[in-house]
PDB file of C-alpha atoms in Angstrom:
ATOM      1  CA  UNK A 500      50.203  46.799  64.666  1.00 53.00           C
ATOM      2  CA  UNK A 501      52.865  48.480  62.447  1.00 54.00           C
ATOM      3  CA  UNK A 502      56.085  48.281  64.455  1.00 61.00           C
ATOM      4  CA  UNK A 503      58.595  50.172  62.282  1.00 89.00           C
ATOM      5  CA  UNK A 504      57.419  53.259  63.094  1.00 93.00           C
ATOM      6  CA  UNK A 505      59.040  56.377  64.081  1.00 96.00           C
ATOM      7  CA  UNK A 506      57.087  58.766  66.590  1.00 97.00           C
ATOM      8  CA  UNK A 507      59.143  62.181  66.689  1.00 97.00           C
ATOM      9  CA  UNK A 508      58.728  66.013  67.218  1.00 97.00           C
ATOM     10  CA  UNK A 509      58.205  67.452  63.358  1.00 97.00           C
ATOM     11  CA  UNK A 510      60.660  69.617  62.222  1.00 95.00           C
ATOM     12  CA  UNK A 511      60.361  72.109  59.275  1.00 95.00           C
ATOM     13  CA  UNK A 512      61.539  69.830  56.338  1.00 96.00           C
ATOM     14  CA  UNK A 513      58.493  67.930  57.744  1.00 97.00           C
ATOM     15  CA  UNK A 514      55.527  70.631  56.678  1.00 97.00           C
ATOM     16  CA  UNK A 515      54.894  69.230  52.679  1.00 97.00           C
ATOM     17  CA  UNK A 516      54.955  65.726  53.807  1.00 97.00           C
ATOM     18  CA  UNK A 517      52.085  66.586  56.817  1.00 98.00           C
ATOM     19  CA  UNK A 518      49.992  68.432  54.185  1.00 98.00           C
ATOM     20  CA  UNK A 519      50.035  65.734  51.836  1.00 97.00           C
ATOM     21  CA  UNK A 520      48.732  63.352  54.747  1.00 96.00           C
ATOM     22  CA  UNK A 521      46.283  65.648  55.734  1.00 97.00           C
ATOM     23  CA  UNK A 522      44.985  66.282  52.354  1.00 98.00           C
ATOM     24  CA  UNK A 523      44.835  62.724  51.348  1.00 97.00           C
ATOM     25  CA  UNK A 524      43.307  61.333  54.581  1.00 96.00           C
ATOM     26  CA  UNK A 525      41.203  64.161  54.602  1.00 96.00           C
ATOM     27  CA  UNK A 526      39.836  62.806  51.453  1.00 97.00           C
ATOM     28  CA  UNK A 527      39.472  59.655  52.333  1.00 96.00           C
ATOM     29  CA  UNK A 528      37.802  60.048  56.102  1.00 95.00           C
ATOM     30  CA  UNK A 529      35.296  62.569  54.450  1.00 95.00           C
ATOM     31  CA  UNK A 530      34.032  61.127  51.280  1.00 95.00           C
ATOM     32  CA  UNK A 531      30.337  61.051  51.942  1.00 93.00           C
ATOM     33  CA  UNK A 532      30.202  63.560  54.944  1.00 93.00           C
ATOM     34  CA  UNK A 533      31.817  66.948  53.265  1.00 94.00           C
ATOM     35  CA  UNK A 534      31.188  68.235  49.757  1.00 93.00           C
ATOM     36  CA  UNK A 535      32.922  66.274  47.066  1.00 95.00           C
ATOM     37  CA  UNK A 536      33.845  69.433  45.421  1.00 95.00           C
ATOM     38  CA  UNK A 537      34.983  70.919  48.896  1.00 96.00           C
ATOM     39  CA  UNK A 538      37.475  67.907  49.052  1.00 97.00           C
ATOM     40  CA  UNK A 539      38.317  67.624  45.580  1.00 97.00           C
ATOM     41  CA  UNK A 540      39.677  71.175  46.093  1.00 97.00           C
ATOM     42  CA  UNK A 541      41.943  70.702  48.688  1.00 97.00           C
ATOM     43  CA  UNK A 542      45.096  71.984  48.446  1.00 97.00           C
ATOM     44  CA  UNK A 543      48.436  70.215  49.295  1.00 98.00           C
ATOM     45  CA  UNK A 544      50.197  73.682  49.183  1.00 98.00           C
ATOM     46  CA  UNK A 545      47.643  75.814  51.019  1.00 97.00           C
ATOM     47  CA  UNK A 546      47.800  72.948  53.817  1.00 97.00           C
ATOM     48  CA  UNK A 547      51.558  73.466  53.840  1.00 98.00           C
ATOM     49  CA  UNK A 548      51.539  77.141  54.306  1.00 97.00           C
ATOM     50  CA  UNK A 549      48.652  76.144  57.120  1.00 96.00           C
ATOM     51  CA  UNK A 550      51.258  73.791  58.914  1.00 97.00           C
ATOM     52  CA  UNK A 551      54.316  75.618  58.033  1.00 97.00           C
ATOM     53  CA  UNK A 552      52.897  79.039  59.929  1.00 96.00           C
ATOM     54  CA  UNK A 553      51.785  76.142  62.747  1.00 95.00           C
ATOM     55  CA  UNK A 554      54.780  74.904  62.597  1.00 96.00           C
ATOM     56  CA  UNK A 555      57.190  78.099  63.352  1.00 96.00           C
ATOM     57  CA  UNK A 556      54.833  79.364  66.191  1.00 95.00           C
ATOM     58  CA  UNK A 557      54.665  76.394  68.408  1.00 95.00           C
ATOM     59  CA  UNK A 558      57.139  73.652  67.092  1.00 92.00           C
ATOM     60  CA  UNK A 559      56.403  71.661  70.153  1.00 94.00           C
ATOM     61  CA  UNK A 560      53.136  71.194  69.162  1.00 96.00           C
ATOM     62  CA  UNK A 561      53.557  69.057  66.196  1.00 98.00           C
ATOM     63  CA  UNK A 562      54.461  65.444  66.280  1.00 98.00           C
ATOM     64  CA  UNK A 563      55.063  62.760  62.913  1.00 98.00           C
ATOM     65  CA  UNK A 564      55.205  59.713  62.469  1.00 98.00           C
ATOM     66  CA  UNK A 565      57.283  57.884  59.924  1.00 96.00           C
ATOM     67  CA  UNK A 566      58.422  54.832  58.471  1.00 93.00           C
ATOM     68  CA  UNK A 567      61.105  54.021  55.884  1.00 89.00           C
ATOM     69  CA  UNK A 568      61.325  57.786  55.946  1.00 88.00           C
ATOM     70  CA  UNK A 569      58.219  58.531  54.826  1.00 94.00           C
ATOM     71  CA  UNK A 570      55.542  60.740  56.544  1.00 97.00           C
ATOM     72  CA  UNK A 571      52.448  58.665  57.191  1.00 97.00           C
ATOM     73  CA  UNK A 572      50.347  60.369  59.914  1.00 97.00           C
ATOM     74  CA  UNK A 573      50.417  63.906  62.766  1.00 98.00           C
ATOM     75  CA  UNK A 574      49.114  64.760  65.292  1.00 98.00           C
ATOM     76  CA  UNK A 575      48.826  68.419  66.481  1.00 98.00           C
ATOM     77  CA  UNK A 576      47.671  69.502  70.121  1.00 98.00           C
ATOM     78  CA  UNK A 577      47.804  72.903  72.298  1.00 96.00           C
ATOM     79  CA  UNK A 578      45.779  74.679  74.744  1.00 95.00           C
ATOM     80  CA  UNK A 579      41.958  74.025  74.379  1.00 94.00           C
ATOM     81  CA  UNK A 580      40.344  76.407  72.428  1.00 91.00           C
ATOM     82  CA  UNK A 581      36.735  76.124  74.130  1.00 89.00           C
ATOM     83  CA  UNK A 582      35.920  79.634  75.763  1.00 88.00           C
ATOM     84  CA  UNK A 583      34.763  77.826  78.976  1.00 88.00           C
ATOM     85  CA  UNK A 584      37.904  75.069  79.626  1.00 90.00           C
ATOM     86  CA  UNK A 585      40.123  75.066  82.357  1.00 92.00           C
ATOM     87  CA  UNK A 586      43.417  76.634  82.524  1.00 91.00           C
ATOM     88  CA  UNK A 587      44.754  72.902  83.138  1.00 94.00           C
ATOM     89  CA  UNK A 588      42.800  71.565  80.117  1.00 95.00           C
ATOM     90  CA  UNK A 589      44.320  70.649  76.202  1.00 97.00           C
ATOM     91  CA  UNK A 590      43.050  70.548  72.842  1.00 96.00           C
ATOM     92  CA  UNK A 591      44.143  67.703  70.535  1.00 98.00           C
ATOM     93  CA  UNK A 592      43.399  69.814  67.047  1.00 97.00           C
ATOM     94  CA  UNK A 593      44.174  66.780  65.014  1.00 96.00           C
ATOM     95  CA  UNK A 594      45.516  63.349  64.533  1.00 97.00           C
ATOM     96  CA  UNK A 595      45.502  61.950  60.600  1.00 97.00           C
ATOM     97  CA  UNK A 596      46.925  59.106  59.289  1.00 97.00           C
ATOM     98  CA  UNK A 597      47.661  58.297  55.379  1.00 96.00           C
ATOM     99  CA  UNK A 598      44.682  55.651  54.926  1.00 95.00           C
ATOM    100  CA  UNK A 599      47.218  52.996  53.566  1.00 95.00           C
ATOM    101  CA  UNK A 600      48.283  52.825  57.663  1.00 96.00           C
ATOM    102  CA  UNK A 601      44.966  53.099  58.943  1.00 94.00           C
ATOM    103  CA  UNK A 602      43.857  50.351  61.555  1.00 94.00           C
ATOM    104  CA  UNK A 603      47.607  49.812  62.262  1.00 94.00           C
ATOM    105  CA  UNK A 604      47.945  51.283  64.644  1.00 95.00           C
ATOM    106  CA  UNK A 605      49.472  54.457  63.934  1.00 97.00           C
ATOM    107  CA  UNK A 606      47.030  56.760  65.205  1.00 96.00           C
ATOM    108  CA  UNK A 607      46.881  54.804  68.550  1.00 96.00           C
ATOM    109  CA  UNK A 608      50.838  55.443  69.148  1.00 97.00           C
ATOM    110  CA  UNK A 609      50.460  59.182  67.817  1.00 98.00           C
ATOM    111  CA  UNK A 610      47.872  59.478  70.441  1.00 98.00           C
ATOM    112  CA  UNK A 611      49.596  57.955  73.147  1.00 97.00           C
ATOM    113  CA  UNK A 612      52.377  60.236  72.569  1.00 98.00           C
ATOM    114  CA  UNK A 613      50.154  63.070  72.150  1.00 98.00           C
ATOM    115  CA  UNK A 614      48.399  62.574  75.061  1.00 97.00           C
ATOM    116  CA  UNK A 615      52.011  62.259  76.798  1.00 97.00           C
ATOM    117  CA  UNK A 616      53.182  65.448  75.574  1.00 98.00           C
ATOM    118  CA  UNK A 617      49.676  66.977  77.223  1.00 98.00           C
ATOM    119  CA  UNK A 618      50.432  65.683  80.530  1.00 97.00           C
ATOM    120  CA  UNK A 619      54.014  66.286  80.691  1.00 97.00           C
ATOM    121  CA  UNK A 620      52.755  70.245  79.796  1.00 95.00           C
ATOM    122  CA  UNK A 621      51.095  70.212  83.161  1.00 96.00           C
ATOM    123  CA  UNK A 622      47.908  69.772  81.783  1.00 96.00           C
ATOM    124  CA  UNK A 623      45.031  67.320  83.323  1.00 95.00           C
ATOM    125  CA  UNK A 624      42.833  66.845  80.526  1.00 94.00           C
ATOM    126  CA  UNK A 625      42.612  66.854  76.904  1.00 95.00           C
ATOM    127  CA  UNK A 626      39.725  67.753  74.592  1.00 94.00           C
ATOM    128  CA  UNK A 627      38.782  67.066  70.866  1.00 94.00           C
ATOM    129  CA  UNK A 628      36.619  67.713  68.096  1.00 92.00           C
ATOM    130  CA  UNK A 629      35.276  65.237  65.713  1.00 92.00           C
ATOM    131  CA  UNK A 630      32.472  65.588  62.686  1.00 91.00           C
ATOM    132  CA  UNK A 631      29.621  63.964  64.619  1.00 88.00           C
ATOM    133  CA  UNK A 632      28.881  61.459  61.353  1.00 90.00           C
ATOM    134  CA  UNK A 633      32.784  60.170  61.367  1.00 92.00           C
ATOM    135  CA  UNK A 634      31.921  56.959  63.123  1.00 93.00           C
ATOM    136  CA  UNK A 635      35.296  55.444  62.638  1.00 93.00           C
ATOM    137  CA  UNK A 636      37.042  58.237  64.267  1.00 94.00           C
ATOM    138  CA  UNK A 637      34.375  58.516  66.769  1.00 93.00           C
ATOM    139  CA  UNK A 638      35.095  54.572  67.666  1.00 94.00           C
ATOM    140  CA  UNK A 639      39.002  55.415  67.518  1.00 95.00           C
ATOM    141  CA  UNK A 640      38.558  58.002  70.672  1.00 95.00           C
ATOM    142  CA  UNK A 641      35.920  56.536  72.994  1.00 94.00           C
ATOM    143  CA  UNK A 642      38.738  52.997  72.513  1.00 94.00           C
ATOM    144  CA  UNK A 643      41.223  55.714  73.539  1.00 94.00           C
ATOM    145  CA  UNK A 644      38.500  56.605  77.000  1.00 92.00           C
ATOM    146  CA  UNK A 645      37.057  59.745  75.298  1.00 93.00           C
ATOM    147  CA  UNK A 646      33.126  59.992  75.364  1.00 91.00           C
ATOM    148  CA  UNK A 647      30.956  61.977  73.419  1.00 86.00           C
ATOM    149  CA  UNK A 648      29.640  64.888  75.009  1.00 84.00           C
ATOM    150  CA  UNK A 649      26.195  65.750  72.897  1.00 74.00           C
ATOM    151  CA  UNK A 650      25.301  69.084  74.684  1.00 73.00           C
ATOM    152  CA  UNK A 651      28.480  70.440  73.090  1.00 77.00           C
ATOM    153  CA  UNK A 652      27.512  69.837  69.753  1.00 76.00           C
ATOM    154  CA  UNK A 653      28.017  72.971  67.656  1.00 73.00           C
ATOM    155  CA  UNK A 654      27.070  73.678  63.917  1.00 73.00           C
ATOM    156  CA  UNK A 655      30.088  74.855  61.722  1.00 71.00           C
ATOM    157  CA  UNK A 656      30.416  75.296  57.758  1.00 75.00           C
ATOM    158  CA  UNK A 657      33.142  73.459  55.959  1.00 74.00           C
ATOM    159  CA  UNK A 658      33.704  75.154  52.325  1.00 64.00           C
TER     160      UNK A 658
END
């Protein structure tokens, strides 16, 4: 367990250093389950303009975490976006951590906190997506008490 990390709100300054994390973990956590080509193409700047536009509609909604003033993982989180949730129910829309800091616990505190931020909104339950062949993340959330619910499976296209 890393214990020299930081777990704070994101502020602006913040947006390159959360697209570079999501590109490269993206990279990483993917090889073998998206397109190479897909990945290969990912785009530090378009994810900045992504979390930047995030970013200035629901500041709240982002959180970092850092060490030696670095950026190495985010979590972002809001209402659930599922047609048929409950009023009282959240959405975690990501958690990523630079790959040099995964298993270190990281992604644990960022979704503690996370899930703190939820239930101080009011809300009673939290939600998540994850690519249904991304067994480590899949092992990362049921750890966390999340179970996989197969009868919401849904198809989408990446690229």
């Amino acid at each position: 367990m890393t214990t020299d990390i930081e777990i704070r709100s994101a502020d602006s300054a913040d947006c390159r250093a959360i697209a570079t994390a999501h590109v490269e973990s993206w990279r990483h956590a993917y090889a073998g389950l998206l397109p190479e080509a897909y990945l290969a193409a990912l785009s530090v700047e378009e994810r900045e303009a992504m979390w930047r536009s995030a970013f200035e509609q629901h500041p709240d909604r982002l959180v970092v975490a850092s060490c030696e003033d670095r950026i190495v993982g985010f979590a972002a989180f809001g209402p659930s976006h599922d047609r048929d949730a409950p009023p009282n129910r959240a959405e975690i829309y990501a958690i990523y951590v630079a790959p040099t800091y995964w298993s270190t616990g990281v992604g644990r505190r960022l979704l503690l906190e996370t899930l703190r931020r939820i239930q101080a909104a009011g809300n009673t339950a939290a939600s998540l997506w994850v690519l249904a062949d991304n067994e480590r993340a899949i092992r990362f959330y049921e750890r966390a008490g999340f179970s996989v619910e197969p009868q919401s499976r849904k198809s989408i296209e990446i690229g």
